[in-house]
Structure formats: structure tokens, C-alpha cells
Amino acid sequence: MQFKLEELDYQNRAIASVVSLFDGQEKHTINDVSHFGIQANQCSLSEVVIHNNVKRIMKDNQLDFHQGHLTDDRDYCIEMETGTGKTITYIRTIYELHKQYGFSKFIIVVPSIAVRESVLNTLEGFSEQLERRYRFAINYFHYHRKKMSRLKHFITGFEPEIMITTLQSFASDDKILNQRMRDDSIAGLSFLEALGKTRPIIIMDEPQEGMDTPNSQQRLETMKPLCKIRYSATHKQIKNLLFRLTPYEAYRKGLVKKIEVLSVIERNDEASMKIELSRVKTNPLRVKLKAWRFQAGTYAWKETSWLNVGDNLATKTKNTSYAPYTIERIYRSDVDQRYHCAFTNGMDVIEKQKASDMKTIFRHQLHWLIRKHLEKKVILNRMGIKCLSLVFIDKVSNYVNDGVIKLLFEEEYKSIVQELTGKVLRHSEVENVQGYYFAKTAKQEYTDSTHAMKKNKEIYNLILKEKEQLLSLDNKVEFIFTHSALGVGWDNPNIFTIATLNQSYSEIKKRQEIGRGLRICVNEHGIRQYDHPNTKEGNEINLLTVIANESYETFVSHYQREINESYGSKTEGSKFHHTHKGKRNVAISETSQSSNDNTHQFLSRIQKHRQAITSIDEQTVITRAKEELHTICLPDHHTEVSITRLNDLASEPNQERLFAPDYGLTIDQMPIDLVQDISDQTELSVWAVVDILKTLDGVSIFKNPRLFVQEAIKRLRTILLDHTVRVVDIGASVVHMGNKGEHRNLTDHIKVISTYHVPKENTILTPIGYYQPNLALIVKREQQPGYLLLELKRNNVNATRLTAEEQQRLQHAMNEFEQLTLT
């Protein structure tokens, strides 16, 4: 099978943008040579003419000069979204430059062997079609230090040629390309200097991958390029941006697959007492941990403040279950090159390590990967389109030699096929649908090493040679497993589902991960298959499903952040403008410091002369509590599955819940003092709490003890509020402060210029906790100050936002002010 060369408008515009740089240049012939018989590219245009050409191209492509970073350098950028055919675009550009102007020396610089092999594969796949189209051929080869004669032929030959080389081939002085006075050198020059005599046009593929360092730039300049043209979806350095195809535009116009994210995440795991090491600071070493923190009466999975050796996690999280966790050591391991946080109880938490039942999460991800794959396969095969799925894993050992991922996949695949078709598969049939690509060491042992993956030419040969074979319906391989390091250098247009199964947080960038499957699919004849513009959402042929073990919000926020780092937001967010339409305002002058002091004295006197005595009918509370706590129903610790489709990359997505198979998750629970925790936070006696709990079902409690405690405390407090009998001794005479009704609220008539906000220390005791007024006003009348406390929370609108306890406390305070006595 062979991919078919297409006429795509955006690719033609990108090609024309580069070719137009040399408008006005005459086509030169093979008679134009430099010294030593070296054939060289020739350009007779002045810098002014080329600069004006650049400005015209930018205007034609609606790129302003500031946005396009207009300079006089012969250094130009083409930005094209991943999956839109960047490689074939610059290869066709080379053909057009030779056709129009006779340029014949082209060097493609790539960042890695992976990208090099991909470029060579593209040249090989399209060379015959390009030759038929242009009626000439351009020879190509990749530089190898053991084939220097091929390099010399490139330098001195007359025919057009393309040399592909990695950046590493000339990045240091000890490389052959940088050595002078070799026996095989040209006039004693280094080969890099000899290449400079050809004035090559240099194509920089993914230049952000190390090509902009001072050393790399110096080496590139030694080749004295006629110009440098950068191609990438994610430029870090932009000069003279000639053409831009953004992710937003590519997605909106259907130039890449649509994306949906199927999230598999844990829910109701408060009982797990898990800990994650989320961030590290050095000098001195400090860490931020994610843990279950107790805040505002509930447990939330949140990051701590910066922690040091000696800090106790229970103190920092206000979660007594973490009492055994005191930080003993923070260090970087020589074994895994990651930071660790060791606790005095023997627990060791590793940087970026997820704290979850990963085996069950993996199973759930694989379940949905297989199910979505088989659903798509039924539709696609009828159209002559091979359906493929890609699985990234972070440890090769999780797959080879019957690793956990391989076993889980095979179990799920057999089960789902039998469910859908009734067929019981043989083991060989399950084996046949699996393919894998993993790097090996020199000893032929599988490795997780990213460095080994990037160097392993054989693995890329295997992948790329089989790329077209995988698209045949006769080929039985449907699921491809590979190491996460294979994030660049390989993709396939018929990848329709991607899953990343990792015990640690994925270090693959989302755009890189998604990019492996963004290309528009092809049928078994190599012809692209596009969706009709009116295709209903969710029914697209070109729909990439990403199976993520994180929430949609997390996944997409990372993805969109990566886009914004390159392009900025699609639109700027509008600012909020607050307006107010109210009644006539009466101004009050700013209070003085002496007035503040008087108010402070007033509040202090209230506190000093008051005490609250509370009496509780405990037996009534116990009886009601037994009835109330029996109704607590705790959800199971489970995985929640949802699928979210991205209409475009800027608007709100459509999200729907999916039925999740009943895979129970295991929890390593930390022991908690159930009775004491409830007693401490309700002020019920320990014996009362025991009396309440002993009538309850222990199974329901221990589903999630933390969640049970949280819910029980909330309900017990409500019961206690209802049964509190107040007796307050505040002295003799009474000053009636009045009652602010809805139509007597001063804030409806007063515009406050400055007010005295009551400090936190000036609280007033009530039988169910401390109460703090909002504002204090002082009115001076014949040298005798009068005091007025304002309670804005009494406002009807705000009252609905108060908790039951806050409303009770507020009512107690209002009742007590009606009996206020000052001495």
C-alpha cells in the first residue's frame, strides 16, 4: 500500500510562502560553480528585495510584522499543527525551489534518529509520485560517518540532492564533520566548512529540540546557509513567520481528527489516606504533598504548604489520620533520579508517583480502550479502513514476559469479545491482535531508557517499515503497545484510540501524545477519508478517543495550556464590570482612630461582662442521632467514567457519563479514632458517641470512615443546635437595640465611605460558638458616645448563603443584644 499525494490548499499556501521569498530570482544552471569545483546555490537578490518579499508574504497570510517577528535575518518559520503533513510540505517545497530557481543543495537537520527515519520513510514513500508530478527526481541520503564518499558527492555533484542529518552529527568538535586536514577532506577544510561552500538551504525540522542553543547556531552558521527554514507545530523561537496553521484552525476546518477524552478516575477515596509528592524545592530541600486535608468541615484532596524535615502531616492537614507521618528525610535517589520523601513510620513517597489502585485503573482503561476500538472497527472495516489503537506504557516490564498490562489486556479482550459476539477466543487469537515496539540494550534486553529508545534505529525501521502493512485489513495486529518514549518520530493515520497507562504522572506532553493519532485516516488504498462538514457530532469517522486516568478538566487544561504557550489564547477574556443601581445615598464621614478605640472598648466591655451557660438534653440528642445516622448512605470507592467531546479547542465541551463496570477499588486505610473524632468536634461525651455508634451497621461505616465521620459530625451538630437550651447571665438593666427588618436595613440608604470592621479578636460568646459582628458605628451626642453594631449577614439575600449553624449562632446573637446590659 502507498499513501497518495494530495492537493491540499493549506499545504500549497505554506509551499508558496517559502517559494515567494525569492520572487525576482532568475533560475541558475549547473555552470554556476564555486572554487574547488563545488556546486553552490546562487541568489542574486539584494537583502532589500528579499525583505520586501517577506513583508508581502506576511501581509498575504494576515500576519502582522510584530506577530511574525520581522527581521533582516535569512531565518524563516513555518508553523503547522501536528498531523497536517509538515514533512511532505517541506519536501514538496524543496522540489518547487529546484523547479523555480534551480537550487540544488538542501540539508534537512533533525533532532533525533526517530525523526530522521520518519523523514526517510516519507521520501521513500512519495519519491515516485513526486518524480511523476515534477518530471525530475531529487536524490536523497542520510549522513553516516562511515560513508564520507556520499557526503563528498553531495558537495561536488551537480544534480539536486537532499542530505538528512541529525543535530548530534556535528554538535561537538570531535565529530568527523568538524575535523580539519583529514586525508579525505576537501582543500583541508572541515566537511562542515566544505558544506558551507555549497550555500545550502537548511530545513530545520522541530528546531525547538536543541537547535537554538549558541553551540548549535554556531555550527549551523559554519555551513553558511543561503537561508534557514524552520518547520514545527511548537516553535520556541520565531523569526520571520511566513505561514501559520494553528491548532484552532486545523481543528475547526477538519484537517485533523476530532478529539474526545474518556476519563477513568477514582471517586469516594477519602478513606485511602493516600499521599503524593507533588513539588520539590531545593536550597533547602522542601516538598509539597497532596493529601486529604480537613477544611471547613470537609475533607479535600489538596496540596499542602511547603513542608520541611520534622513537619508532621497531621498538623499540616488537620487530619489526625496522618499522625504517624512525620517527615524524616527529603532526598534525590541515585537509582531512579527522582525525589523521595521518607517518613518516620517507614513510608517512602516518590516524586510523580500516583497513589492509587493502579492495577484496577489499568484494567478499567483497557476495558474502555477495547470496547471503543471494537465499536469503531465494525463501522470502519465496512468502509475499507483499518482500525488501530495505541497504548503508551511507562514500564516495559509491565508488558513483556506476561507483565500486568499484557495479562489485563488479554483478560478484558476475551471477556468483551465474548460479551459482544458470543465467541470464545483461543489464546493465539488474542496474541495475534497485539503488536509492540520496545527498545533494547546492546545485550538485547528490553529497557525503559528514553536515551536507548531515541538511539535505537532498528526499532524505528521496524515501525516505519510496518507502518503501511498495519493499514491492511489482512494484517491481524490492531493494538500497538509501546514505551512512552515513542512520543515522537512515529504516527499512523489510522490510530483511532490512545491510552496512556502509567503508574507515575505522564511526562509526555498532551500535544505530543495526541499527535500520534491526529492525522486524517486513510483507506486500504492509501486515500484519505474525510468527514462531511454536516456530520453529526460523535458520528465522525475521524474521531480520536483518548483514554486518560485523570479528569477531563485536568487533561484538557494541560493540553490547552501547551497550545497557549505557543499561540496565546484564541480570544482575550472580557473583564467584569460591576454596576450598581440603588436608592438615595447618605454619606457617613470616615471614622477616626479615637472612634475605633471607643468601639474596641465597647466590644471588650460586652465580652468582659458576659458568660454563656449551655444545657443539653443528651438523651434526646442520642435518640434522635441514632435515627438520623441510620440514614447515612455512603457511596462505594469506585471508578467514574465520563466521555467529553471537544467541539473546538475554545468552546465548552459536551460531557456525558458512561456506565462503568463494577470494578471495586482496594484501599489501604489508615486507622482512625472514630469515637474521639466525633466527640471532639461535637462536644458530645465519648459514652454518648459510643451509645449512638453501637446501633449502626459497621459495614456501612467502614466503607469510608473519613466520609462517615464528616457526615456524622454535620448531622449531629444540626441535632445539637435544635436541642440547645440557653441560659445567659449578663447583668441587670437592659438596653433594647431594636431589630433590623428587611426595610430597616441601613445599607439600603447609606453609602459607606469608611467603616470600622470589627477585628477577629472582638468576638462575642454564644452557647454554640463565637459570634463576630460585621461593622461598628459610633454616634457622638453631647459628649456621650452611642454605639451601634451592624450585622450585614442578617440581610435576606445573604442569609440564604449561611449554614444552619451560622444562622443559629446569628439568631442567638440577635436575641442576646435585645437583653444587652452595660455596667
Tab-separated table of N, CA and C in Angstrom, residues 353-462:
chain	number	residue	atom	x	y	z
A	353	GLN	N	4.789	9.871	41.619
A	353	GLN	CA	4.212	8.528	41.731
A	353	GLN	C	2.754	8.651	42.142
A	354	LYS	N	1.860	8.025	41.420
A	354	LYS	CA	0.449	8.100	41.747
A	354	LYS	C	0.114	7.172	42.903
A	355	ALA	N	-0.764	7.637	43.767
A	355	ALA	CA	-1.188	6.835	44.917
A	355	ALA	C	-2.581	6.301	44.624
A	356	SER	N	-2.664	5.191	43.938
A	356	SER	CA	-3.955	4.646	43.532
A	356	SER	C	-3.855	3.143	43.372
A	357	ASP	N	-5.003	2.514	43.227
A	357	ASP	CA	-5.054	1.100	42.889
A	357	ASP	C	-4.867	1.011	41.375
A	358	MET	N	-3.581	1.104	40.921
A	358	MET	CA	-3.311	1.259	39.501
A	358	MET	C	-3.693	0.021	38.696
A	359	LYS	N	-3.611	-1.150	39.293
A	359	LYS	CA	-3.981	-2.359	38.551
A	359	LYS	C	-5.431	-2.285	38.116
A	360	THR	N	-6.307	-1.841	39.016
A	360	THR	CA	-7.715	-1.725	38.667
A	360	THR	C	-7.950	-0.588	37.686
A	361	ILE	N	-7.236	0.519	37.881
A	361	ILE	CA	-7.351	1.635	36.932
A	361	ILE	C	-6.917	1.185	35.546
A	362	PHE	N	-5.775	0.470	35.462
A	362	PHE	CA	-5.305	-0.057	34.179
A	362	PHE	C	-6.382	-0.938	33.532
A	363	ARG	N	-6.950	-1.814	34.330
A	363	ARG	CA	-7.983	-2.712	33.793
A	363	ARG	C	-9.145	-1.911	33.214
A	364	HIS	N	-9.537	-0.894	33.951
A	364	HIS	CA	-10.669	-0.085	33.505
A	364	HIS	C	-10.326	0.673	32.228
A	365	GLN	N	-9.115	1.230	32.151
A	365	GLN	CA	-8.696	1.918	30.925
A	365	GLN	C	-8.679	0.957	29.739
A	366	LEU	N	-8.120	-0.222	29.957
A	366	LEU	CA	-8.051	-1.211	28.875
A	366	LEU	C	-9.444	-1.675	28.461
A	367	HIS	N	-10.335	-1.802	29.437
A	367	HIS	CA	-11.714	-2.185	29.123
A	367	HIS	C	-12.319	-1.206	28.121
A	368	TRP	N	-12.185	0.093	28.401
A	368	TRP	CA	-12.793	1.089	27.533
A	368	TRP	C	-12.027	1.270	26.235
A	369	LEU	N	-10.724	1.082	26.268
A	369	LEU	CA	-9.934	1.102	25.034
A	369	LEU	C	-10.448	0.025	24.080
A	370	ILE	N	-10.591	-1.203	24.583
A	370	ILE	CA	-11.038	-2.334	23.762
A	370	ILE	C	-12.469	-2.124	23.287
A	371	ARG	N	-13.332	-1.693	24.197
A	371	ARG	CA	-14.743	-1.513	23.835
A	371	ARG	C	-14.897	-0.440	22.756
A	372	LYS	N	-14.230	0.692	22.936
A	372	LYS	CA	-14.320	1.758	21.925
A	372	LYS	C	-13.702	1.303	20.602
A	373	HIS	N	-12.600	0.561	20.677
A	373	HIS	CA	-11.931	0.067	19.472
A	373	HIS	C	-12.865	-0.843	18.682
A	374	LEU	N	-13.496	-1.781	19.364
A	374	LEU	CA	-14.358	-2.727	18.665
A	374	LEU	C	-15.603	-2.052	18.097
A	375	GLU	N	-16.125	-1.041	18.791
A	375	GLU	CA	-17.256	-0.284	18.263
A	375	GLU	C	-16.871	0.416	16.962
A	376	LYS	N	-15.680	1.018	16.950
A	376	LYS	CA	-15.230	1.733	15.755
A	376	LYS	C	-14.894	0.768	14.622
A	377	LYS	N	-14.314	-0.365	14.983
A	377	LYS	CA	-13.881	-1.342	13.984
A	377	LYS	C	-15.043	-1.800	13.109
A	378	VAL	N	-16.190	-2.044	13.711
A	378	VAL	CA	-17.356	-2.510	12.960
A	378	VAL	C	-17.717	-1.528	11.848
A	379	ILE	N	-17.675	-0.252	12.161
A	379	ILE	CA	-18.047	0.785	11.191
A	379	ILE	C	-16.932	0.995	10.170
A	380	LEU	N	-15.694	1.082	10.638
A	380	LEU	CA	-14.574	1.429	9.762
A	380	LEU	C	-14.236	0.322	8.777
A	381	ASN	N	-14.280	-0.918	9.221
A	381	ASN	CA	-13.939	-2.019	8.322
A	381	ASN	C	-14.869	-2.087	7.114
A	382	ARG	N	-16.133	-1.755	7.318
A	382	ARG	CA	-17.079	-1.747	6.192
A	382	ARG	C	-16.685	-0.709	5.143
A	383	MET	N	-15.938	0.298	5.577
A	383	MET	CA	-15.507	1.359	4.667
A	383	MET	C	-14.101	1.113	4.126
A	384	GLY	N	-13.535	-0.057	4.449
A	384	GLY	CA	-12.185	-0.369	3.986
A	384	GLY	C	-11.107	0.357	4.761
A	385	ILE	N	-11.405	0.704	6.013
A	385	ILE	CA	-10.448	1.442	6.857
A	385	ILE	C	-10.021	0.551	8.014
A	386	LYS	N	-8.728	0.312	8.152
A	386	LYS	CA	-8.207	-0.494	9.257
A	386	LYS	C	-8.213	0.344	10.531
A	387	CYS	N	-8.708	-0.235	11.606
A	387	CYS	CA	-8.794	0.467	12.896
A	387	CYS	C	-7.639	0.029	13.792
A	388	LEU	N	-6.863	0.983	14.284
A	388	LEU	CA	-5.728	0.711	15.161
A	388	LEU	C	-5.864	1.474	16.473
A	389	SER	N	-5.326	0.901	17.544
A	389	SER	CA	-5.264	1.570	18.845
A	389	SER	C	-3.832	1.548	19.341
A	390	LEU	N	-3.447	2.591	20.055
A	390	LEU	CA	-2.083	2.748	20.552
A	390	LEU	C	-2.110	2.845	22.077
A	391	VAL	N	-1.253	2.064	22.738
A	391	VAL	CA	-1.183	2.067	24.196
A	391	VAL	C	0.232	2.449	24.622
A	392	PHE	N	0.366	3.586	25.296
A	392	PHE	CA	1.647	4.000	25.872
A	392	PHE	C	1.762	3.420	27.280
A	393	ILE	N	2.892	2.821	27.598
A	393	ILE	CA	3.136	2.367	28.962
A	393	ILE	C	4.466	2.945	29.431
A	394	ASP	N	4.632	3.093	30.745
A	394	ASP	CA	5.862	3.722	31.241
A	394	ASP	C	6.905	2.711	31.701
A	395	LYS	N	6.528	1.436	31.779
A	395	LYS	CA	7.488	0.404	32.150
A	395	LYS	C	7.325	-0.780	31.203
A	396	VAL	N	8.396	-1.111	30.483
A	396	VAL	CA	8.346	-2.220	29.542
A	396	VAL	C	8.013	-3.517	30.264
A	397	SER	N	8.489	-3.652	31.517
A	397	SER	CA	8.257	-4.876	32.281
A	397	SER	C	6.774	-5.097	32.573
A	398	ASN	N	5.956	-4.033	32.442
A	398	ASN	CA	4.514	-4.195	32.646
A	398	ASN	C	3.840	-4.908	31.479
A	399	TYR	N	4.606	-5.109	30.377
A	399	TYR	CA	4.017	-5.801	29.226
A	399	TYR	C	4.768	-7.086	28.872
A	400	VAL	N	6.083	-6.999	28.680
A	400	VAL	CA	6.817	-8.187	28.236
A	400	VAL	C	6.823	-9.259	29.329
A	401	ASN	N	7.043	-10.495	28.889
A	401	ASN	CA	7.090	-11.640	29.818
A	401	ASN	C	5.833	-11.728	30.682
A	402	ASP	N	4.694	-11.545	30.019
A	402	ASP	CA	3.399	-11.625	30.715
A	402	ASP	C	3.293	-10.638	31.869
A	403	GLY	N	3.676	-9.401	31.593
A	403	GLY	CA	3.524	-8.341	32.582
A	403	GLY	C	2.061	-8.047	32.858
A	404	VAL	N	1.807	-7.228	33.881
A	404	VAL	CA	0.449	-6.996	34.351
A	404	VAL	C	-0.440	-6.399	33.270
A	405	ILE	N	0.091	-5.495	32.456
A	405	ILE	CA	-0.733	-4.857	31.427
A	405	ILE	C	-1.122	-5.858	30.348
A	406	LYS	N	-0.195	-6.697	29.960
A	406	LYS	CA	-0.497	-7.715	28.948
A	406	LYS	C	-1.575	-8.670	29.447
A	407	LEU	N	-1.450	-9.132	30.684
A	407	LEU	CA	-2.429	-10.063	31.245
A	407	LEU	C	-3.803	-9.419	31.369
A	408	LEU	N	-3.822	-8.161	31.838
A	408	LEU	CA	-5.098	-7.458	31.970
A	408	LEU	C	-5.752	-7.268	30.610
A	409	PHE	N	-4.944	-6.906	29.614
A	409	PHE	CA	-5.491	-6.706	28.271
A	409	PHE	C	-6.134	-7.991	27.755
A	410	GLU	N	-5.432	-9.076	27.903
A	410	GLU	CA	-5.924	-10.338	27.355
A	410	GLU	C	-7.207	-10.792	28.066
A	411	GLU	N	-7.270	-10.587	29.372
A	411	GLU	CA	-8.489	-10.927	30.102
A	411	GLU	C	-9.674	-10.093	29.619
A	412	GLU	N	-9.452	-8.796	29.499
A	412	GLU	CA	-10.527	-7.905	29.084
A	412	GLU	C	-10.936	-8.144	27.635
A	413	TYR	N	-9.962	-8.388	26.772
A	413	TYR	CA	-10.265	-8.596	25.357
A	413	TYR	C	-11.129	-9.843	25.174
A	414	LYS	N	-10.744	-10.946	25.820
A	414	LYS	CA	-11.539	-12.184	25.740
A	414	LYS	C	-12.961	-11.933	26.244
A	415	SER	N	-13.068	-11.256	27.398
A	415	SER	CA	-14.365	-11.034	28.029
A	415	SER	C	-15.281	-10.179	27.155
A	416	ILE	N	-14.753	-9.094	26.588
A	416	ILE	CA	-15.595	-8.175	25.814
A	416	ILE	C	-16.004	-8.803	24.482
A	417	VAL	N	-15.075	-9.499	23.827
A	417	VAL	CA	-15.417	-10.164	22.561
A	417	VAL	C	-16.514	-11.202	22.796
A	418	GLN	N	-16.394	-11.956	23.886
A	418	GLN	CA	-17.422	-12.956	24.190
A	418	GLN	C	-18.753	-12.285	24.489
A	419	GLU	N	-18.718	-11.164	25.211
A	419	GLU	CA	-19.950	-10.427	25.519
A	419	GLU	C	-20.632	-9.923	24.254
A	420	LEU	N	-19.841	-9.395	23.304
A	420	LEU	CA	-20.413	-8.774	22.111
A	420	LEU	C	-20.771	-9.768	21.018
A	421	THR	N	-20.011	-10.882	20.936
A	421	THR	CA	-20.208	-11.807	19.815
A	421	THR	C	-20.577	-13.219	20.241
A	422	GLY	N	-20.362	-13.525	21.515
A	422	GLY	CA	-20.603	-14.879	21.991
A	422	GLY	C	-19.468	-15.831	21.678
A	423	LYS	N	-18.418	-15.337	21.034
A	423	LYS	CA	-17.293	-16.188	20.635
A	423	LYS	C	-16.285	-16.305	21.761
A	424	VAL	N	-15.812	-17.530	22.015
A	424	VAL	CA	-14.749	-17.760	22.987
A	424	VAL	C	-13.429	-17.850	22.230
A	425	LEU	N	-12.539	-16.898	22.464
A	425	LEU	CA	-11.292	-16.798	21.700
A	425	LEU	C	-10.242	-17.772	22.198
A	426	ARG	N	-9.457	-18.294	21.250
A	426	ARG	CA	-8.263	-19.055	21.606
A	426	ARG	C	-7.155	-18.082	21.976
A	427	HIS	N	-6.171	-18.573	22.736
A	427	HIS	CA	-5.078	-17.713	23.164
A	427	HIS	C	-4.331	-17.125	21.967
A	428	SER	N	-4.133	-17.907	20.921
A	428	SER	CA	-3.408	-17.432	19.734
A	428	SER	C	-4.138	-16.277	19.066
A	429	GLU	N	-5.481	-16.295	19.108
A	429	GLU	CA	-6.253	-15.206	18.501
A	429	GLU	C	-6.066	-13.902	19.276
A	430	VAL	N	-5.917	-14.024	20.580
A	430	VAL	CA	-5.684	-12.819	21.403
A	430	VAL	C	-4.259	-12.305	21.175
A	431	GLU	N	-3.323	-13.213	21.036
A	431	GLU	CA	-1.934	-12.820	20.775
A	431	GLU	C	-1.813	-12.100	19.431
A	432	ASN	N	-2.543	-12.566	18.442
A	432	ASN	CA	-2.397	-12.037	17.082
A	432	ASN	C	-2.802	-10.580	16.940
A	433	VAL	N	-3.704	-10.093	17.792
A	433	VAL	CA	-4.152	-8.703	17.649
A	433	VAL	C	-3.188	-7.724	18.292
A	434	GLN	N	-2.158	-8.226	18.972
A	434	GLN	CA	-1.221	-7.362	19.692
A	434	GLN	C	0.097	-7.201	18.922
A	435	GLY	N	0.585	-5.985	18.895
A	435	GLY	CA	1.912	-5.698	18.374
A	435	GLY	C	2.610	-4.786	19.356
A	436	TYR	N	3.941	-4.777	19.373
A	436	TYR	CA	4.638	-3.908	20.326
A	436	TYR	C	5.978	-3.453	19.761
A	437	TYR	N	6.411	-2.285	20.235
A	437	TYR	CA	7.704	-1.713	19.870
A	437	TYR	C	8.387	-1.252	21.155
A	438	PHE	N	9.473	-1.921	21.536
A	438	PHE	CA	10.226	-1.530	22.720
A	438	PHE	C	11.711	-1.518	22.383
A	439	ALA	N	12.429	-0.587	22.980
A	439	ALA	CA	13.871	-0.500	22.737
A	439	ALA	C	14.605	-1.611	23.479
A	440	LYS	N	15.782	-1.955	22.928
A	440	LYS	CA	16.644	-2.949	23.564
A	440	LYS	C	18.035	-2.371	23.770
A	441	THR	N	18.728	-2.912	24.772
A	441	THR	CA	20.120	-2.535	25.005
A	441	THR	C	21.011	-3.331	24.049
A	442	ALA	N	22.328	-3.071	24.129
A	442	ALA	CA	23.282	-3.816	23.310
A	442	ALA	C	23.246	-5.305	23.627
A	443	LYS	N	22.808	-5.655	24.835
A	443	LYS	CA	22.709	-7.056	25.240
A	443	LYS	C	21.353	-7.659	24.858
A	444	GLN	N	20.589	-6.903	24.054
A	444	GLN	CA	19.280	-7.365	23.581
A	444	GLN	C	18.274	-7.550	24.706
A	445	GLU	N	18.412	-6.720	25.744
A	445	GLU	CA	17.450	-6.716	26.834
A	445	GLU	C	16.541	-5.503	26.684
A	446	TYR	N	15.258	-5.685	26.943
A	446	TYR	CA	14.319	-4.572	26.856
A	446	TYR	C	14.648	-3.531	27.923
A	447	THR	N	14.436	-2.257	27.589
A	447	THR	CA	14.808	-1.181	28.506
A	447	THR	C	13.765	-0.075	28.488
A	448	ASP	N	13.685	0.625	29.623
A	448	ASP	CA	12.822	1.807	29.724
A	448	ASP	C	13.556	3.087	29.351
A	449	SER	N	14.833	2.986	29.057
A	449	SER	CA	15.668	4.164	28.842
A	449	SER	C	15.203	4.975	27.637
A	450	THR	N	14.876	6.233	27.876
A	450	THR	CA	14.494	7.124	26.784
A	450	THR	C	15.655	7.307	25.826
A	451	HIS	N	16.872	7.383	26.367
A	451	HIS	CA	18.064	7.555	25.533
A	451	HIS	C	18.224	6.367	24.592
A	452	ALA	N	18.036	5.168	25.132
A	452	ALA	CA	18.146	3.964	24.304
A	452	ALA	C	17.071	3.950	23.231
A	453	MET	N	15.890	4.406	23.582
A	453	MET	CA	14.798	4.448	22.617
A	453	MET	C	15.139	5.372	21.451
A	454	LYS	N	15.691	6.543	21.762
A	454	LYS	CA	15.993	7.513	20.720
A	454	LYS	C	17.132	7.055	19.805
A	455	LYS	N	18.054	6.251	20.363
A	455	LYS	CA	19.203	5.784	19.589
A	455	LYS	C	18.906	4.532	18.777
A	456	ASN	N	17.844	3.828	19.124
A	456	ASN	CA	17.606	2.506	18.558
A	456	ASN	C	17.018	2.611	17.152
A	457	LYS	N	17.895	2.611	16.154
A	457	LYS	CA	17.480	2.735	14.762
A	457	LYS	C	16.607	1.555	14.336
A	458	GLU	N	16.927	0.373	14.854
A	458	GLU	CA	16.215	-0.835	14.433
A	458	GLU	C	14.725	-0.763	14.757
A	459	ILE	N	14.422	-0.211	15.940
A	459	ILE	CA	13.016	-0.158	16.324
A	459	ILE	C	12.234	0.754	15.390
A	460	TYR	N	12.856	1.858	14.958
A	460	TYR	CA	12.154	2.767	14.057
A	460	TYR	C	12.042	2.183	12.660
A	461	ASN	N	13.056	1.442	12.240
A	461	ASN	CA	12.946	0.743	10.964
A	461	ASN	C	11.769	-0.215	10.982
A	462	LEU	N	11.653	-0.946	12.090
A	462	LEU	CA	10.560	-1.900	12.238
A	462	LEU	C	9.213	-1.193	12.180
